[in-house]
Amino acid sequence: MPPCKAEVKKLSFFYGTMQALHQIDLPLADKHVTALVGPSGCGKSTLLRCFNRIHDLYPNTRYDGEIILYPSGANIVDKSIDPIEMRMRIGMVFQKPNPFPKSIFENVAYGLRLKGITNKTELKDRVEVALTSTAIWEEIKDRLNKSAYELSGGQQQRLCIARAVAAEPEMLLMDEPCSALDPIASAKIEDLIRELRKKYAVLIVTHNMQQASRASDYTAFMYLGRLVEFGTTTDIFTNPKSKETEDYVTGRFG
Amino acid sequence: MDKQTAKIVARRKLEDRIFNALGIFCTLVALSTLALLLGDLLVTGLSRIDWQFLTSFPSRKAERSGILSSWVGSLVVMCVTGCTAVPLGIAAGVYMEEYGRKGRINTIIEVNIANLAGVPSIIYGLMALGIFVYYLGLGQSVLAGGLTLAVLILPIVIVSTREALRTVPVQIREAAYALGASKWQVISHHLLRYSLGGISTGVIIAISRAIGETAPLITIGALTFIAFLPTSPLAEPFPEHLTDWLHSPFAVLPIQMFNWTSRPTEDFHRNAAAAGIILIAVTLSLNAVAIFVRHRVRRHIKW
């Protein structure tokens, strides 16, 4: 396995008294895509959302265990780690495209502004770089000042990815990024994910088995809050060790 | 279709028609009452509105009377009310919605704020008489009047702020937090901006309610007959009179109107109707502004 970008160690997570994750262990390879698959309610999104501590926004949530981020070795879910700093270092893309009701430019520039960049030329350059890297620059370069809501769903999602990568995070989280998109727009996002892994460790939650097999290098199968099996995507799909994994990836349940 | 079904369908159709007619009738009753009132007011008062009416002080002679002191009074009182109730109400709404921990205390406060909005306004007048006029020694001034109405509309501002904040979808909040925004940045860069339409609608409606309030101001002792204006804050020598207007006695439009209605002669009633028209015009145009603002903001933001 290539060098790790992050490593989940004995991570449990609680919503109040309800335990949603049980002792998860999962390595994430740098510059590779890891897919989290499993039936609805198995805890994939919950696990993904631990990485940027977005659970902290809601009351009565509790982490137990570690997510170590390399090379710094910091434990992301430790109370002493500032979640704001973590969120600047780890970008996230959501299930439904969620651009701000601002201009296209301001959407992408927002993460940079939060990092304290105010220089107009630098902002402009980095917005262009981000939009180019998400393959949307050519389509929208003439309407950067138009509202992001004028874009199609697929374009909005690529804009949201650009927004997440503009501040050059260390890692990218994607929570079913194609579930609200049509097949053509999904295919574009998948191409984009393959591009993004050249720079980032990508963790992606997906319900779509074809997508997992096409776009990811490693796959983790989760069930009922536990990690059942983890391996290279080829192994999980062609030679699964557990019966549950096999049933799920072949579409017999879930 | 068999006979039984046909009978049922016919019955349903009849029920529908009856209810439809009933609805139209009720709507017409409400609308025609309003139209009648407005019409009566216009017929009586419209001819009385002219430049002289707007620029004269009240007088013992009806035809020489005007509403200068009362519209200026309404304006300055609304200044005080707006400047205090709007920031306080928005801040309280933001705190309760975004910072306050959701628990029993928050629920109790929430229920009580909703209740406050329903307390008769004269009760606010009595409270203000005790607290602002006597205890704080503000006297029967513009400041006391403005603060009284501010307390009166505070619940409306708070509730509409909270409701407006609640309409911002959770996905937008999470998007901002996920980029590393702090709570205050999420509030100031996003939540307040996107809910501006709802908040300003609430504020405008609250102000238009305050403009028409009479009882609490009579309770605290607003004048019914006043023949001078508050000192201009810009009066010479300059900064000395900056806050004098706050301590000036005042009358407001609805009180002036009330005063004229209680006179026995017909010509004063015409004055009252004319003042009423102006009051209604101001209120309706404020409501129109609120509708306009809401539509404008909605055009740019759709969730």
XYZ file of C-alpha atoms in Angstrom:
557
model
C 0.000 0.000 0.000
C 1.297 3.511 -0.886
C 2.012 6.074 1.854
C -0.949 7.024 4.021
C -2.532 10.471 4.038
C -4.713 9.605 6.978
C -5.463 6.656 9.159
C -8.638 5.912 11.079
C -7.865 4.019 14.285
C -10.521 2.438 16.480
C -12.935 5.237 15.704
C -16.363 5.114 17.285
C -18.951 7.802 16.914
C -22.090 8.545 18.907
C -25.231 10.556 18.247
C -26.323 10.992 21.849
C -26.493 7.431 23.168
C -26.826 5.897 19.703
C -23.535 4.472 18.526
C -23.264 5.033 14.782
C -19.695 3.829 14.197
C -18.015 0.882 15.896
C -14.242 0.739 16.166
C -13.443 1.621 12.568
C -9.905 1.033 11.299
C -9.185 2.360 7.835
C -6.033 3.607 6.077
C -6.339 6.243 3.342
C -3.648 6.220 0.679
C -2.297 9.570 -0.463
C -2.984 10.496 -4.100
C -5.504 7.692 -4.407
C -9.284 7.444 -4.278
C -10.886 5.438 -1.501
C -14.569 4.626 -1.868
C -16.905 3.983 1.048
C -19.774 1.725 0.046
C -22.570 0.037 1.912
C -26.345 0.101 2.338
C -28.170 3.250 3.497
C -27.709 3.973 7.186
C -24.513 1.921 7.461
C -22.500 4.921 8.620
C -20.505 5.846 5.514
C -21.531 9.496 5.551
C -21.117 9.621 9.315
C -17.555 8.368 8.939
C -16.813 10.815 6.120
C -18.176 13.716 8.152
C -15.843 12.858 11.044
C -12.905 13.898 8.876
C -13.817 17.586 8.919
C -15.554 17.502 12.289
C -18.778 18.773 10.751
C -20.583 16.735 13.425
C -19.377 19.360 15.899
C -22.084 21.686 14.603
C -24.738 19.522 16.180
C -25.275 18.940 19.885
C -24.712 15.617 21.657
C -22.236 14.130 19.234
C -19.121 12.358 20.468
C -16.015 10.861 18.889
C -13.937 8.108 20.406
C -10.685 6.910 18.874
C -8.408 8.599 16.363
C -8.131 9.863 12.827
C -4.464 10.621 12.293
C -3.619 13.052 9.521
C -0.138 12.622 8.016
C 2.491 13.967 7.804
C 1.671 16.132 10.838
C 0.395 13.185 12.884
C -2.413 15.277 14.393
C -5.515 13.481 15.609
C -8.360 15.184 13.752
C -11.066 14.201 16.224
C -9.104 15.266 19.287
C -10.821 17.956 21.350
C -7.653 20.056 21.410
C -7.598 20.312 17.607
C -9.475 23.333 16.295
C -12.148 22.098 13.870
C -11.921 25.359 11.899
C -8.273 24.691 11.118
C -9.092 21.095 10.147
C -11.833 22.251 7.783
C -9.396 24.577 6.047
C -7.027 21.653 5.543
C -9.657 19.140 4.411
C -12.104 20.086 1.657
C -15.581 18.664 1.346
C -18.090 18.241 -1.471
C -21.688 17.523 -0.583
C -24.411 15.316 -1.925
C -26.494 18.065 -3.475
C -24.665 20.936 -5.172
C -24.773 23.711 -2.571
C -23.270 26.866 -4.037
C -23.781 30.072 -2.074
C -26.285 32.499 -3.576
C -23.373 34.678 -4.647
C -21.506 35.125 -7.903
C -19.531 32.256 -9.406
C -16.318 34.098 -8.596
C -17.241 34.752 -4.977
C -18.187 31.117 -4.468
C -14.720 29.933 -5.415
C -12.939 32.833 -3.750
C -14.709 32.329 -0.422
C -12.363 29.664 0.933
C -9.401 31.831 -0.059
C -10.873 34.867 1.642
C -11.342 32.796 4.801
C -7.647 32.021 4.641
C -6.997 35.768 4.665
C -6.121 36.287 1.007
C -7.302 39.752 -0.014
C -5.000 40.552 -2.924
C -7.251 40.869 -5.983
C -4.785 39.502 -8.528
C -3.961 36.516 -6.368
C -7.648 35.793 -5.816
C -8.312 36.029 -9.534
C -5.428 33.755 -10.424
C -6.292 31.113 -7.882
C -9.988 31.136 -8.811
C -8.962 30.550 -12.418
C -6.639 27.721 -11.430
C -9.371 26.071 -9.362
C -11.994 26.404 -12.092
C -9.534 25.082 -14.682
C -8.664 22.094 -12.529
C -12.362 21.210 -12.277
C -12.751 21.528 -16.061
C -15.360 24.246 -15.922
C -13.291 27.361 -16.663
C -13.925 27.351 -20.420
C -17.682 27.080 -19.903
C -18.055 29.914 -17.438
C -15.073 32.248 -17.764
C -17.270 34.952 -19.338
C -19.847 34.976 -16.570
C -17.842 34.878 -13.371
C -19.955 37.688 -11.972
C -23.237 35.941 -12.661
C -25.054 34.111 -9.894
C -23.940 30.534 -9.329
C -27.614 29.582 -9.429
C -27.677 30.206 -13.169
C -25.492 27.134 -13.733
C -26.842 23.648 -14.387
C -26.734 21.044 -11.603
C -23.604 19.383 -12.981
C -21.858 22.726 -13.404
C -22.866 23.716 -9.879
C -21.337 20.545 -8.500
C -18.091 21.173 -10.392
C -18.180 24.716 -9.041
C -18.534 23.302 -5.526
C -15.544 21.044 -6.149
C -13.601 24.073 -7.380
C -14.648 25.903 -4.217
C -13.318 23.021 -2.129
C -9.978 22.745 -3.952
C -9.337 26.478 -4.410
C -7.815 26.773 -0.963
C -5.569 23.777 -1.759
C -6.608 21.409 1.003
C -4.582 18.343 1.906
C -7.416 15.972 1.311
C -10.843 15.887 -0.310
C -14.070 14.406 1.060
C -16.965 13.689 -1.282
C -20.355 12.652 0.021
C -22.205 11.020 -2.890
C -21.241 13.877 -5.201
C -23.165 12.489 -8.187
C -26.389 11.343 -6.591
C -28.293 14.458 -7.656
C -26.898 14.531 -11.200
C -27.802 12.965 -14.527
C -25.496 10.287 -16.041
C -23.632 12.717 -18.339
C -22.890 15.155 -15.539
C -21.934 12.214 -13.296
C -19.466 10.970 -15.888
C -17.808 14.383 -15.947
C -17.490 14.397 -12.168
C -16.001 10.902 -12.289
C -13.405 12.048 -14.829
C -12.681 14.910 -12.514
C -12.196 12.617 -9.521
C -9.601 10.659 -11.496
C -7.815 13.942 -12.214
C -8.018 15.145 -8.625
C -6.326 12.068 -7.206
C -3.102 13.161 -8.858
C -2.967 15.860 -6.189
C -5.148 14.754 -3.305
C -6.171 11.840 -1.206
C -9.876 11.506 -2.034
C -12.435 9.806 0.182
C -15.746 9.306 -1.573
C -19.061 7.919 -0.379
C -21.102 6.353 -3.141
C -24.191 4.249 -3.638
C -23.265 3.509 -7.188
C -21.227 0.301 -7.480
C -20.184 1.001 -11.059
C -18.920 4.376 -9.953
C -16.952 2.871 -7.094
C -15.378 0.299 -9.380
C -14.548 2.852 -12.077
C -13.352 5.762 -10.008
C -11.691 4.331 -6.897
C -8.443 2.567 -6.116
C -9.469 1.237 -2.735
C -12.899 0.313 -1.451
C -14.208 -0.090 2.063
C -17.487 -1.912 2.611
C -19.428 -0.867 5.674
C -22.458 -2.449 7.262
C -24.364 -1.488 10.417
C -21.713 0.973 11.561
C -18.859 -1.485 11.169
C -16.172 -1.767 8.565
C -16.673 -5.220 7.076
C -13.955 -5.334 4.493
C -11.294 -3.097 3.029
C -9.030 -3.741 0.074
C -8.109 -2.673 -3.427
C -11.182 -1.997 -5.490
C -10.309 -4.882 -7.790
C -10.165 -7.293 -4.872
C -13.405 -6.098 -3.299
C -15.285 -6.400 -6.549
C -13.754 -9.577 -7.965
C -12.569 -11.494 -4.966
C -14.378 -10.373 -1.797
C -13.531 -12.301 1.335
C -16.769 -11.829 3.220
C -20.172 -13.098 2.137
C -21.833 -9.757 2.997
C -19.443 -7.807 0.794
C -19.997 -10.174 -2.080
C -23.786 -9.977 -1.749
C -23.684 -6.213 -1.637
C -21.283 -5.483 -4.482
C -23.002 -7.953 -6.746
C -26.321 -6.299 -5.983
C -27.946 -9.140 -4.071
C -28.832 -6.928 -1.120
C -28.725 -3.285 -0.042
C -71.557 5.028 -13.967
C -74.265 3.468 -11.821
C -76.973 5.442 -10.101
C -75.410 5.309 -6.667
C -72.068 6.775 -7.838
C -73.815 9.460 -9.877
C -75.736 10.524 -6.799
C -72.565 10.784 -4.701
C -70.753 12.767 -7.387
C -73.661 15.168 -7.743
C -73.737 15.674 -3.991
C -69.993 16.387 -3.874
C -70.320 18.906 -6.673
C -73.132 20.665 -4.833
C -71.054 20.786 -1.645
C -68.198 22.269 -3.609
C -70.410 24.969 -5.084
C -71.927 25.854 -1.704
C -68.528 26.225 -0.097
C -67.251 28.249 -3.014
C -70.193 30.674 -2.726
C -69.711 30.944 1.035
C -66.038 31.755 0.570
C -66.767 34.457 -1.993
C -69.399 35.962 0.289
C -67.036 36.137 3.295
C -64.256 37.652 1.212
C -66.666 40.246 -0.147
C -67.871 41.197 3.342
C -64.304 41.839 4.473
C -63.313 43.675 1.304
C -66.426 45.840 1.092
C -66.118 46.883 4.736
C -62.587 48.012 4.047
C -63.603 49.736 0.834
C -66.486 51.493 2.585
C -64.245 52.730 5.383
C -61.592 53.944 2.980
C -64.198 55.518 0.717
C -65.837 57.369 3.589
C -62.450 58.603 4.776
C -61.487 59.748 1.293
C -64.769 61.540 0.657
C -64.578 63.351 3.977
C -60.899 64.090 4.143
C -59.239 64.124 0.733
C -60.203 67.689 -0.145
C -58.653 68.868 3.142
C -55.154 67.635 2.262
C -53.026 70.427 0.871
C -49.706 72.113 1.508
C -51.179 74.249 4.271
C -52.438 71.124 6.088
C -48.987 69.512 5.997
C -47.107 72.616 7.108
C -49.315 74.086 9.834
C -49.440 73.494 13.539
C -52.746 72.496 15.112
C -54.974 75.452 15.841
C -58.255 76.296 17.504
C -59.624 77.082 14.061
C -60.095 73.904 12.071
C -59.303 75.439 8.690
C -55.999 76.821 9.925
C -54.969 73.560 11.610
C -52.380 71.199 10.237
C -50.382 68.125 11.069
C -46.858 69.558 10.985
C -46.030 68.839 14.614
C -47.605 65.397 14.555
C -45.985 64.066 11.390
C -42.618 65.383 12.539
C -43.379 63.777 15.919
C -44.209 60.444 14.289
C -41.018 60.654 12.256
C -38.671 61.338 15.174
C -40.352 58.773 17.410
C -39.974 56.186 14.629
C -36.290 57.134 14.383
C -35.787 56.261 18.031
C -37.926 53.128 17.732
C -36.142 51.889 14.620
C -32.646 52.670 15.892
C -33.225 50.703 19.090
C -35.626 47.885 18.175
C -33.930 46.849 14.918
C -30.385 46.168 16.168
C -31.613 44.776 19.490
C -34.221 42.561 17.869
C -31.900 41.214 15.176
C -29.133 40.555 17.683
C -31.530 38.766 20.033
C -32.950 36.728 17.145
C -29.470 35.737 15.957
C -28.433 34.795 19.466
C -31.483 32.663 20.127
C -31.364 30.944 16.770
C -27.635 30.416 16.340
C -25.878 30.614 19.689
C -28.385 29.791 22.417
C -28.330 26.140 23.383
C -31.565 24.458 22.436
C -33.015 23.423 25.746
C -35.802 24.057 28.180
C -34.789 27.648 28.956
C -34.638 28.510 25.279
C -38.090 27.017 24.760
C -39.516 29.017 27.675
C -38.030 32.240 26.309
C -39.299 31.414 22.843
C -42.873 30.840 24.021
C -42.797 34.021 26.067
C -41.549 36.137 23.194
C -44.399 34.826 21.084
C -46.740 35.720 23.952
C -45.277 39.214 24.238
C -46.271 39.896 20.656
C -49.865 39.390 21.747
C -49.871 41.570 24.886
C -52.266 44.539 24.521
C -50.288 47.645 23.679
C -51.720 49.671 26.555
C -49.937 47.308 28.951
C -46.675 48.328 27.302
C -47.739 51.920 27.841
C -48.233 51.355 31.559
C -44.887 49.601 31.856
C -43.172 52.389 29.953
C -44.840 55.023 32.142
C -43.376 53.337 35.206
C -39.939 52.504 33.842
C -39.008 55.053 31.169
C -40.981 58.118 32.264
C -40.635 57.958 36.046
C -37.932 55.461 37.065
C -35.408 56.408 34.387
C -36.654 59.986 34.449
C -36.965 60.366 30.690
C -40.190 62.327 31.082
C -42.841 62.578 28.411
C -40.242 62.847 25.685
C -39.560 61.616 22.175
C -37.009 59.257 23.717
C -39.528 57.725 26.124
C -42.129 57.407 23.357
C -39.686 55.850 20.907
C -38.418 53.364 23.459
C -41.978 52.405 24.408
C -42.822 51.529 20.825
C -39.440 49.817 20.464
C -40.297 47.436 23.305
C -43.685 46.926 21.711
C -42.308 45.815 18.341
C -39.215 44.013 19.646
C -40.977 40.607 19.692
C -42.051 41.040 16.072
C -38.484 41.824 15.011
C -37.059 38.917 17.008
C -39.571 36.397 15.705
C -39.193 37.479 12.086
C -35.385 37.414 12.370
C -35.486 33.875 13.707
C -37.910 32.753 11.050
C -35.805 34.330 8.309
C -32.632 32.658 9.623
C -34.419 29.334 9.731
C -35.189 29.485 6.017
C -31.477 29.287 5.136
C -30.986 25.599 4.305
C -28.667 23.523 6.430
C -26.650 22.634 3.301
C -25.606 26.260 2.921
C -24.483 26.469 6.542
C -22.523 23.233 6.204
C -20.925 24.448 2.968
C -19.637 27.548 4.741
C -18.474 25.678 7.846
C -16.787 23.032 5.691
C -14.589 25.734 4.147
C -13.392 26.731 7.594
C -15.689 29.627 8.455
C -16.209 30.479 12.106
C -19.685 30.790 13.542
C -19.639 34.571 13.300
C -18.368 34.414 9.715
C -21.172 32.049 8.775
C -23.659 34.439 10.345
C -22.293 37.668 8.909
C -21.176 36.434 5.461
C -24.126 34.161 4.809
C -27.071 33.820 7.158
C -27.766 37.518 7.700
C -27.283 38.331 4.030
C -29.526 35.593 2.733
C -32.232 36.305 5.288
C -32.141 40.056 4.763
C -35.386 39.950 2.798
C -37.293 38.224 5.575
C -35.748 40.350 8.296
C -36.439 43.649 6.570
C -39.996 42.586 5.802
C -40.494 41.916 9.496
C -38.874 45.207 10.468
C -41.001 47.230 8.059
C -44.210 45.552 9.182
C -43.224 46.173 12.796
C -42.545 49.858 12.085
C -45.828 50.244 10.257
C -47.570 48.779 13.289
C -45.718 51.194 15.583
C -46.723 54.207 13.477
C -50.376 53.491 14.085
C -50.044 52.886 17.826
C -51.903 55.383 19.990
C -52.731 53.862 23.344
C -49.238 53.358 24.803
C -48.194 56.871 23.809
C -51.271 58.444 25.386
C -50.495 56.410 28.506
C -46.997 57.803 28.792
C -48.388 61.292 28.238
C -47.759 62.290 24.670
C -49.328 65.670 23.970
C -52.475 66.102 21.945
C -51.910 69.717 21.146
C -48.447 70.974 20.404
C -47.422 74.012 18.431
C -43.670 73.743 18.156
C -41.152 71.323 16.674
C -38.294 69.553 18.447
C -35.059 71.531 18.273
C -33.097 70.573 15.187
C -29.961 68.619 16.083
C -28.049 70.913 13.713
C -29.151 74.111 15.470
C -26.467 76.721 16.278
C -24.176 76.659 18.198
C -23.639 73.314 16.556
C -23.019 70.282 18.750
C -24.797 71.749 21.774
C -28.331 70.878 20.633
C -27.450 67.545 19.069
C -29.616 65.477 21.410
C -32.203 68.076 22.465
C -34.861 66.611 20.175
C -34.791 63.380 22.151
C -36.022 65.200 25.243
C -38.620 67.276 23.479
C -42.341 66.688 24.085
C -44.179 65.351 21.083
C -47.452 64.410 19.426
C -47.903 61.722 16.792
C -50.323 61.398 13.883
C -52.820 58.969 15.428
C -53.018 61.066 18.598
C -53.633 64.213 16.585
C -56.334 62.362 14.729
C -57.892 61.113 17.953
C -57.879 64.652 19.312
C -59.709 66.023 16.289
C -62.299 63.238 16.296
C -63.252 64.137 19.835
C -64.080 67.747 18.848
C -67.787 68.439 18.335
C -67.651 70.306 15.033
C -67.800 68.861 11.540
C -64.766 70.729 10.181
C -62.468 69.135 12.774
C -63.776 65.733 11.736
C -62.664 66.546 8.226
C -59.190 67.227 9.594
C -59.248 63.872 11.393
C -60.221 62.091 8.183
C -57.429 63.850 6.299
C -54.872 62.835 8.940
C -56.272 59.314 8.747
C -55.739 59.199 4.999
C -52.129 60.213 5.451
C -51.618 57.608 8.180
C -53.117 54.873 5.999
C -51.068 56.014 3.005
C -47.851 55.802 5.036
C -48.719 52.361 6.413
C -49.758 50.984 3.040
C -46.661 52.302 1.337
C -44.476 50.746 4.039
C -46.216 47.423 3.419
C -45.683 47.883 -0.315
C -41.976 48.440 0.322
C -41.924 45.232 2.379
C -43.517 43.252 -0.446
C -41.122 44.802 -2.951
C -38.062 43.972 -0.835
C -39.223 40.404 -0.356
C -39.724 39.876 -4.072
C -36.402 41.444 -4.949
C -34.482 39.250 -2.563
C -36.410 36.140 -3.616
C -35.488 36.768 -7.224
C -31.830 36.347 -6.398
C -32.141 33.583 -3.849
C -34.120 30.454 -4.395
C -33.411 27.424 -2.286
